[in-house]
Coordinates of N, CA, C and O in Angstrom, one line a residue:
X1 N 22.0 8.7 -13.9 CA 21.0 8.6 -12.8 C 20.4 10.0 -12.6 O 21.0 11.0 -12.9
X2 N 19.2 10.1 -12.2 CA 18.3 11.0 -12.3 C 17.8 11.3 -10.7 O 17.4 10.3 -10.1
X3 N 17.7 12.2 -10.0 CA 16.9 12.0 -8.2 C 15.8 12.4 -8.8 O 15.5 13.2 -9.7
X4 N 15.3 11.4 -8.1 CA 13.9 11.7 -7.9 C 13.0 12.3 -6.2 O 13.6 12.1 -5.1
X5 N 12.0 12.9 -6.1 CA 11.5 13.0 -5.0 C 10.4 12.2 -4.8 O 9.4 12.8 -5.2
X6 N 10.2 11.3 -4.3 CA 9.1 10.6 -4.1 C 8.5 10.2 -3.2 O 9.0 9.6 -2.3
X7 N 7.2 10.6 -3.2 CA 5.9 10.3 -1.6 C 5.2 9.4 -1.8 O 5.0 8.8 -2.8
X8 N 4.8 9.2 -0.7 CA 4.4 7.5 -0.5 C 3.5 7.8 0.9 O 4.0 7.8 2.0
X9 N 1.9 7.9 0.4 CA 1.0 8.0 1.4 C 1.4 6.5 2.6 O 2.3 5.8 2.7
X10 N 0.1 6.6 3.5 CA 0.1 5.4 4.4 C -0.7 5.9 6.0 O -1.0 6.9 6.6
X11 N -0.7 4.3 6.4 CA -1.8 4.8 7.4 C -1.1 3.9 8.7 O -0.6 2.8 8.6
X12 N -1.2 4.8 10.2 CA -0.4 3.8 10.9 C -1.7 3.4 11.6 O -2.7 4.0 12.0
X13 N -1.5 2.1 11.6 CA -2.7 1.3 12.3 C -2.5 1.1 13.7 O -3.5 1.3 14.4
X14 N -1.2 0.8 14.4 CA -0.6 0.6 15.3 C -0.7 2.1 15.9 O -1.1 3.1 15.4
X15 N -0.2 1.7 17.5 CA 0.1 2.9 18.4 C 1.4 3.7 18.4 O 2.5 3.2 18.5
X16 N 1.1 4.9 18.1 CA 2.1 5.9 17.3 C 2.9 6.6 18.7 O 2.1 7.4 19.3
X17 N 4.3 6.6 19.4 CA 5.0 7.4 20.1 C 6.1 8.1 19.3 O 6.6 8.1 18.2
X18 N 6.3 9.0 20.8 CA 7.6 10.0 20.4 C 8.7 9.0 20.0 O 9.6 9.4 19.2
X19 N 8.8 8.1 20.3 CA 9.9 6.8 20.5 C 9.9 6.6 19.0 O 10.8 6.9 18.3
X20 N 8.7 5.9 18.7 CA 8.5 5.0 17.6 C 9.1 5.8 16.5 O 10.2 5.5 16.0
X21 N 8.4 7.2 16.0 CA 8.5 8.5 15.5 C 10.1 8.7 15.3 O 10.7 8.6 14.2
X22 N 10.5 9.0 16.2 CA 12.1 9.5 15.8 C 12.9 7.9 15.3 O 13.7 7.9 14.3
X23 N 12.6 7.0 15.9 CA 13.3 5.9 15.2 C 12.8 5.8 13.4 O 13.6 5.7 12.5
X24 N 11.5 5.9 13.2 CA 10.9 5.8 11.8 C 11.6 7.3 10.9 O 12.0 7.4 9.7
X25 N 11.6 8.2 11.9 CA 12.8 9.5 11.5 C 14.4 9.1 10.5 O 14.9 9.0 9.3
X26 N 14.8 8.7 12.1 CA 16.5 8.3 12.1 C 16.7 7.3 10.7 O 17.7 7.4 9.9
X27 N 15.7 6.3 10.5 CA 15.7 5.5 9.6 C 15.6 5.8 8.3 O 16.3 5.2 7.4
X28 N 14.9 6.6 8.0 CA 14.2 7.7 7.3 C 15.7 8.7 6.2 O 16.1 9.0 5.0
X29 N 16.0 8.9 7.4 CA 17.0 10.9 7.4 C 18.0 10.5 5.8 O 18.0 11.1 4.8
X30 N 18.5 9.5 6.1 CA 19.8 9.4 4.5 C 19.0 9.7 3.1 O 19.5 10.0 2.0
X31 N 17.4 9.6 3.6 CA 17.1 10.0 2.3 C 15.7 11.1 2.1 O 14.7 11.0 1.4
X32 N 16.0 12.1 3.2 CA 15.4 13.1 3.3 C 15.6 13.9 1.9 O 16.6 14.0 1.3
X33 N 14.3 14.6 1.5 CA 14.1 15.4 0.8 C 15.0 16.9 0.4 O 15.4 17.4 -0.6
X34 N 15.1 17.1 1.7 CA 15.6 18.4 2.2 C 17.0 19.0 1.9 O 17.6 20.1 2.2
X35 N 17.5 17.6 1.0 CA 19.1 18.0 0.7 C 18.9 18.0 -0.8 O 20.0 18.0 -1.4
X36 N 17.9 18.0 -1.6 CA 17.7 17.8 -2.8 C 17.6 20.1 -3.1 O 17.1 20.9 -2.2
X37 N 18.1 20.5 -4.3 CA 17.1 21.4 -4.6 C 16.1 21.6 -4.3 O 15.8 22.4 -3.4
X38 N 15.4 20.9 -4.9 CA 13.8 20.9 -5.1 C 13.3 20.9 -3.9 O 12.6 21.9 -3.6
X39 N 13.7 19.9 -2.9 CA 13.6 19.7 -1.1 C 13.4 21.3 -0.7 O 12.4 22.0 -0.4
X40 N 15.0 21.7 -1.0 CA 15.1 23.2 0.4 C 14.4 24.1 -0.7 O 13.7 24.9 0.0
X41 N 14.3 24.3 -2.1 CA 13.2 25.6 -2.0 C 11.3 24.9 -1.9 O 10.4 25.6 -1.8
X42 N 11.2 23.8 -2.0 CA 9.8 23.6 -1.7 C 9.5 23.4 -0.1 O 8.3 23.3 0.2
X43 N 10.7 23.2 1.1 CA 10.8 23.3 2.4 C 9.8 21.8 2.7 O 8.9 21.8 3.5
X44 N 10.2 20.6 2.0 CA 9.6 19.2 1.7 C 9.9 18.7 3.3 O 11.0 19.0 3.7
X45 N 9.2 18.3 3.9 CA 9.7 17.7 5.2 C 9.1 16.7 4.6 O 8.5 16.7 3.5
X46 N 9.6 15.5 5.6 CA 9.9 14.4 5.2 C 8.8 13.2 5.9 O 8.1 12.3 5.3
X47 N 8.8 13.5 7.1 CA 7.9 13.0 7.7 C 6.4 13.9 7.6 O 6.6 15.1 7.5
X48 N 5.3 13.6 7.5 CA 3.8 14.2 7.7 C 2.5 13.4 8.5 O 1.8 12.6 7.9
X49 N 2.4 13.6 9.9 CA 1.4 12.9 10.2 C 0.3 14.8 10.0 O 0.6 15.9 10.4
X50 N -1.4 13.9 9.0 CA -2.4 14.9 9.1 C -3.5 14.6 10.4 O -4.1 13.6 10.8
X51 N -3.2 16.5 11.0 CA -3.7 16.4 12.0 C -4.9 15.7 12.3 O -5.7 15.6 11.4
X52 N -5.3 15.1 13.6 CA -6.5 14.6 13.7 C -6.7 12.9 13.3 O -7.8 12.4 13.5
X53 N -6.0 12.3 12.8 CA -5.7 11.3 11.7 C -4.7 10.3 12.4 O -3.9 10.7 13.2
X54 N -4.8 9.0 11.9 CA -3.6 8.2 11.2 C -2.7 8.5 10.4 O -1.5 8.4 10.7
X55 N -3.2 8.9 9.0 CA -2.6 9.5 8.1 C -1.1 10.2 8.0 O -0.6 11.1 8.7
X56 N -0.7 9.4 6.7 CA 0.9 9.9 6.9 C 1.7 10.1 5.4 O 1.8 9.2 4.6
X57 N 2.0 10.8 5.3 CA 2.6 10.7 3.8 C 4.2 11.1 4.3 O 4.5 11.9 5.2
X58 N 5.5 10.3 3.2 CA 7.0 10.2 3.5 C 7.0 10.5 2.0 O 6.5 10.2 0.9
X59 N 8.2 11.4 2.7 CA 8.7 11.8 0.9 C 10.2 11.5 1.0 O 10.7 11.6 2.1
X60 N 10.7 11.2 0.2 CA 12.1 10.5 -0.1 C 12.7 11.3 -1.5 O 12.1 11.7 -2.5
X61 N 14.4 11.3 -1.0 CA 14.7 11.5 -2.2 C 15.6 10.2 -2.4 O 16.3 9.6 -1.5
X62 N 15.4 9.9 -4.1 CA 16.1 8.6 -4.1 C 17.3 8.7 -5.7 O 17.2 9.6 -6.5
X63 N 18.1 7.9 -5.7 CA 18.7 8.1 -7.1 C 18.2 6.9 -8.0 O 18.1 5.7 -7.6
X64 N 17.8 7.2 -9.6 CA 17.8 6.0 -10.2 C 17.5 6.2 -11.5 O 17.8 7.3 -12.0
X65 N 16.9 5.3 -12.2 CA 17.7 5.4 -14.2 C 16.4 6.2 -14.3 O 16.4 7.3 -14.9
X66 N 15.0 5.5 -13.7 CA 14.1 5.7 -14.3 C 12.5 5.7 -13.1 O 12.7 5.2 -12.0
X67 N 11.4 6.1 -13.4 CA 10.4 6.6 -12.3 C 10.0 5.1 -11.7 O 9.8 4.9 -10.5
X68 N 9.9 4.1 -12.4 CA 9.4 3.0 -11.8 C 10.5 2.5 -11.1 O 10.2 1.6 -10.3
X69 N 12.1 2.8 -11.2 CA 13.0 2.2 -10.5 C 12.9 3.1 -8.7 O 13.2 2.8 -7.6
X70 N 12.4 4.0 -9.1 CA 12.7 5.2 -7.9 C 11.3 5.1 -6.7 O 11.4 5.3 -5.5
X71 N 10.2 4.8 -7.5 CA 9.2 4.3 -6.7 C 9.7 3.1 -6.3 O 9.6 3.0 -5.0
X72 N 10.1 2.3 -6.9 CA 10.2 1.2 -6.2 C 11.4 0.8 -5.3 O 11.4 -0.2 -4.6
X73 N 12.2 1.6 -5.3 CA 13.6 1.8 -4.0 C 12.8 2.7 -2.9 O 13.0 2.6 -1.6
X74 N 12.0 3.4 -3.6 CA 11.2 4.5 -2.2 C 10.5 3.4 -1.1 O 10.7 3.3 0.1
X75 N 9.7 2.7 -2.0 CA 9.0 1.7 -1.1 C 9.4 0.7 -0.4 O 8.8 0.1 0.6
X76 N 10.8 0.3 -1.1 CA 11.4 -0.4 -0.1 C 12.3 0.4 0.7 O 12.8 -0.5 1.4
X77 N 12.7 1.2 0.9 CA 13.4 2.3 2.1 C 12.2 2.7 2.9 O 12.5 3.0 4.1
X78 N 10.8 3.0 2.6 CA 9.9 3.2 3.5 C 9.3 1.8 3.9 O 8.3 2.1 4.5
X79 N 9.3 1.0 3.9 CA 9.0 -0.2 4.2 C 9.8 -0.9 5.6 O 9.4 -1.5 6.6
X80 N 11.8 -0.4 4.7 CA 12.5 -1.2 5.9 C 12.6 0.2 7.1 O 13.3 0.1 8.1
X81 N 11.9 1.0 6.9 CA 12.5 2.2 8.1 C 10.9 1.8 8.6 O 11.0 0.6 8.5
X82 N 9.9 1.9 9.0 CA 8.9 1.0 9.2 C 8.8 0.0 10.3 O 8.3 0.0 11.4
X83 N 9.6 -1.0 9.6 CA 9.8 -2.0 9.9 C 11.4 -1.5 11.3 O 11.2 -1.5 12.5
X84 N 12.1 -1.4 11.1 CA 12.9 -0.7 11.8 C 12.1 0.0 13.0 O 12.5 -0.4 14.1
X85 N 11.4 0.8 13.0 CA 10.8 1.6 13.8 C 9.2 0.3 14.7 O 8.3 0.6 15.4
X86 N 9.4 -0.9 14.3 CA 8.5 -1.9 14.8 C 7.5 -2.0 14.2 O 6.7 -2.9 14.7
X87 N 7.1 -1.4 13.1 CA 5.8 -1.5 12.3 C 5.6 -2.6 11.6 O 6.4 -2.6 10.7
X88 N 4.9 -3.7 11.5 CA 4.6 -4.4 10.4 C 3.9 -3.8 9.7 O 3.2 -2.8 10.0
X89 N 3.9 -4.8 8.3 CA 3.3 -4.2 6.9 C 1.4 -4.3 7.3 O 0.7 -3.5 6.8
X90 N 1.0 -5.1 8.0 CA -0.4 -5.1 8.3 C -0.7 -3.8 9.4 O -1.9 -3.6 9.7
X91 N 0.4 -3.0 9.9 CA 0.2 -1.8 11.4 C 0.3 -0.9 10.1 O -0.6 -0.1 9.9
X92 N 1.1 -0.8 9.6 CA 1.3 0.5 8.6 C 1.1 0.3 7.2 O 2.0 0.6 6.5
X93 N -0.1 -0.2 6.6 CA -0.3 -0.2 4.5 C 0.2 1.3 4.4 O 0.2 2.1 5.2
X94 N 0.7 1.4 3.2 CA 1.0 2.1 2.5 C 0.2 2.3 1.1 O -0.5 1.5 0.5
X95 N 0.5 3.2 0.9 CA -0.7 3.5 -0.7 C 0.5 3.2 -1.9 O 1.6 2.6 -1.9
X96 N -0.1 3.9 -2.9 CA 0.8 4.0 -4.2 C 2.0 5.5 -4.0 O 1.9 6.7 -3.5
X97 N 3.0 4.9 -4.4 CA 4.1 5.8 -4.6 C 3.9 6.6 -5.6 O 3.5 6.3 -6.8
X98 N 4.1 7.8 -5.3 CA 4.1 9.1 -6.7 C 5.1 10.3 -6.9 O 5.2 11.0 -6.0
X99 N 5.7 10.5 -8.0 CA 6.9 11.0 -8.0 C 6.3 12.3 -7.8 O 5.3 12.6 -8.4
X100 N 7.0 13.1 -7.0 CA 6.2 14.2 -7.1 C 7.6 15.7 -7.3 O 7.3 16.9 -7.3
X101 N 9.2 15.1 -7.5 CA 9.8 16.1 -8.6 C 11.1 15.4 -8.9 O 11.4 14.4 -8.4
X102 N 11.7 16.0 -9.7 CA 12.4 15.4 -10.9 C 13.5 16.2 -10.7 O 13.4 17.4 -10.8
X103 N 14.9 15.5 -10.4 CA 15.9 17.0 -10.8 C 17.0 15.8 -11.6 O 17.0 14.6 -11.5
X104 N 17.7 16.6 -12.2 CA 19.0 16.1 -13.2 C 20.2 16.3 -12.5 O 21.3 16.0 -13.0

């Protein structure tokens, strides 16, 4: 098994609180970036709303054989934390998943 670090743009359509935010966090945290190598020397936070914006990109660290296995566990852990935090899939699209580092 290989970790991967993987982001996963997206847009919240819905109304965004402190509430909503730490639950999409909490749901989030088992697969924070930030415990990975790669995480603590690139200082990867996990959550990103860009200022001014909807806009949101999640980075995940995930375990798996191979890059299409790892996007596709990413998307479903950002999907059910989402969904957890009250979002439906029509309040929050998400973009394409992209690996963005690789550790052994």
């Amino acid at each position: 098994m290989t970790t991967y670090v993987v982001t996963i743009p997206g847009t919240l359509l819905a109304e965004r609180t402190e509430a909503t935010i730490k639950t999409l966090e909490n749901a989030l945290r088992p697969a924070d970036p930030r415990g990975t190598q790669l995480g603590e020397a690139e200082h990867l936070e996990m959550l990103t709303f860009y200022s001014g914006s909807s806009a949101f990109s999640i980075r995940l660290e995930v375990e798996a054989d191979d890059t299409k296995a790892a996007e596709q566990q990413a998307r479903q852990t950002v999907s059910a934390a989402l969904r957890t935090a009250g979002y439906s899939q029509d309040q929050a699209p998400l973009g394409d998943a992209t690996i963005t580092g690789i550790t052994e």
